[in-house]
Short mmCIF file of C-alpha atoms in Angstrom, two decimals:
data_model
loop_
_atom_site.label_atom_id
_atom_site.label_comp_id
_atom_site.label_asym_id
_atom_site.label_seq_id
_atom_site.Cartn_x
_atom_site.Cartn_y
_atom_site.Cartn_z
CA UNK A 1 5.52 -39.37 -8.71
CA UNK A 2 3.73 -36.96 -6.58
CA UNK A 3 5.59 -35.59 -3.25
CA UNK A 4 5.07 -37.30 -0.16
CA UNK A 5 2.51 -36.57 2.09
CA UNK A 6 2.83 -39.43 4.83
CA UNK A 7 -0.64 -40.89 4.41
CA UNK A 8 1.08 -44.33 4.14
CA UNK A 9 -1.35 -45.25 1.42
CA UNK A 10 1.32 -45.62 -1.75
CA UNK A 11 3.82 -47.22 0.85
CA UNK A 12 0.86 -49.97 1.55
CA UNK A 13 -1.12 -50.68 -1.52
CA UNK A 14 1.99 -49.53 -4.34
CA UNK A 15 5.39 -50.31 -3.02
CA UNK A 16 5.98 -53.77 -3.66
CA UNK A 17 7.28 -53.00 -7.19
CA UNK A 18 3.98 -50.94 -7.63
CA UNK A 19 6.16 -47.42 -7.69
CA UNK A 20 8.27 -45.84 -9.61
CA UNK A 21 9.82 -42.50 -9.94
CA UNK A 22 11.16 -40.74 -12.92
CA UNK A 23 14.92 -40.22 -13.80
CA UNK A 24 15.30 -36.66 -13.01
CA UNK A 25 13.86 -37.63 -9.16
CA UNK A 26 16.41 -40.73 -9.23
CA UNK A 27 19.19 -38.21 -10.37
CA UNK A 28 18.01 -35.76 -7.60
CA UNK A 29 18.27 -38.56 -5.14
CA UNK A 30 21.33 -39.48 -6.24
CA UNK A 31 23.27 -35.88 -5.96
CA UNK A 32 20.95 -35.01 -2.60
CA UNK A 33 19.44 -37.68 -0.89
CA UNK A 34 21.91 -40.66 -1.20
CA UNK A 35 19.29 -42.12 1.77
CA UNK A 36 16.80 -42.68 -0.73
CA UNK A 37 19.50 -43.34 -3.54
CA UNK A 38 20.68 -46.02 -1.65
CA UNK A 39 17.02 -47.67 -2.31
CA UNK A 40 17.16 -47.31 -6.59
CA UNK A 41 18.85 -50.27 -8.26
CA UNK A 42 18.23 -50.35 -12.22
CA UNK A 43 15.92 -47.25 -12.05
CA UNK A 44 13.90 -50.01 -9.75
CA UNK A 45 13.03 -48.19 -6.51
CA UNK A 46 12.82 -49.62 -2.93
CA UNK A 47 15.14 -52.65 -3.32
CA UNK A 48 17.21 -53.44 -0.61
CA UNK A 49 20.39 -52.23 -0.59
CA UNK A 50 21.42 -55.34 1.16
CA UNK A 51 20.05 -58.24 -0.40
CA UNK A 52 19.32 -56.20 -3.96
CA UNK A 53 15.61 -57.69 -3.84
CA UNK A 54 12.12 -56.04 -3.83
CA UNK A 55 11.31 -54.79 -0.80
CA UNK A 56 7.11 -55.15 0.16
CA UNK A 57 6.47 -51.65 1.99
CA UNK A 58 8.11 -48.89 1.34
CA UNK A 59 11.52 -48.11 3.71
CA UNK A 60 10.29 -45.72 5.94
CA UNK A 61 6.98 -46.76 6.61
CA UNK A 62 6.74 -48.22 10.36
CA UNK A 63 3.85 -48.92 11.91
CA UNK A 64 3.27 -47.04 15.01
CA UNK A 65 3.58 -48.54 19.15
CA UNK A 66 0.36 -50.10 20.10
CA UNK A 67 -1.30 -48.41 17.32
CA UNK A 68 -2.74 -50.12 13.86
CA UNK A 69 -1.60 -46.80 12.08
CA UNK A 70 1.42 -46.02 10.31
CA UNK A 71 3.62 -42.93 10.13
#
């Protein structure tokens, strides 16, 4: 997976099991970022942590007030 750079365009047209990262990012996540971690179920990322089902849009992507842009 290539890092982020907050165009919003894998979050919109990839997320909805369209992503994936590879197990040394996972692991990294795991030990470092438990706020993504907490995404990754079965090497499956973005899945709620709540419900344990595929989420559509990535977890951080909101759209913006009053704006049709995301952030």
């Amino acid at each position: 997976m290539k890092p982020c750079n907050q165009c919003g365009k894998c979050c919109i047209n990839y997320s909805d099991g369209g992503l994936s990262a590879t197990s040394s990012e996972i692991d990294y996540w795991e030990n470092f970022r438990p706020d993504i971690f907490s995404y990754v179920q079965n090497g499956n990322i973005w899945v709620s942590p709540e419900t344990g089902k595929q989420l559509k849009r990535c977890p951080w992507l909101r759209q913006a007030d009053n704006q049709n842009i995301y952030t």
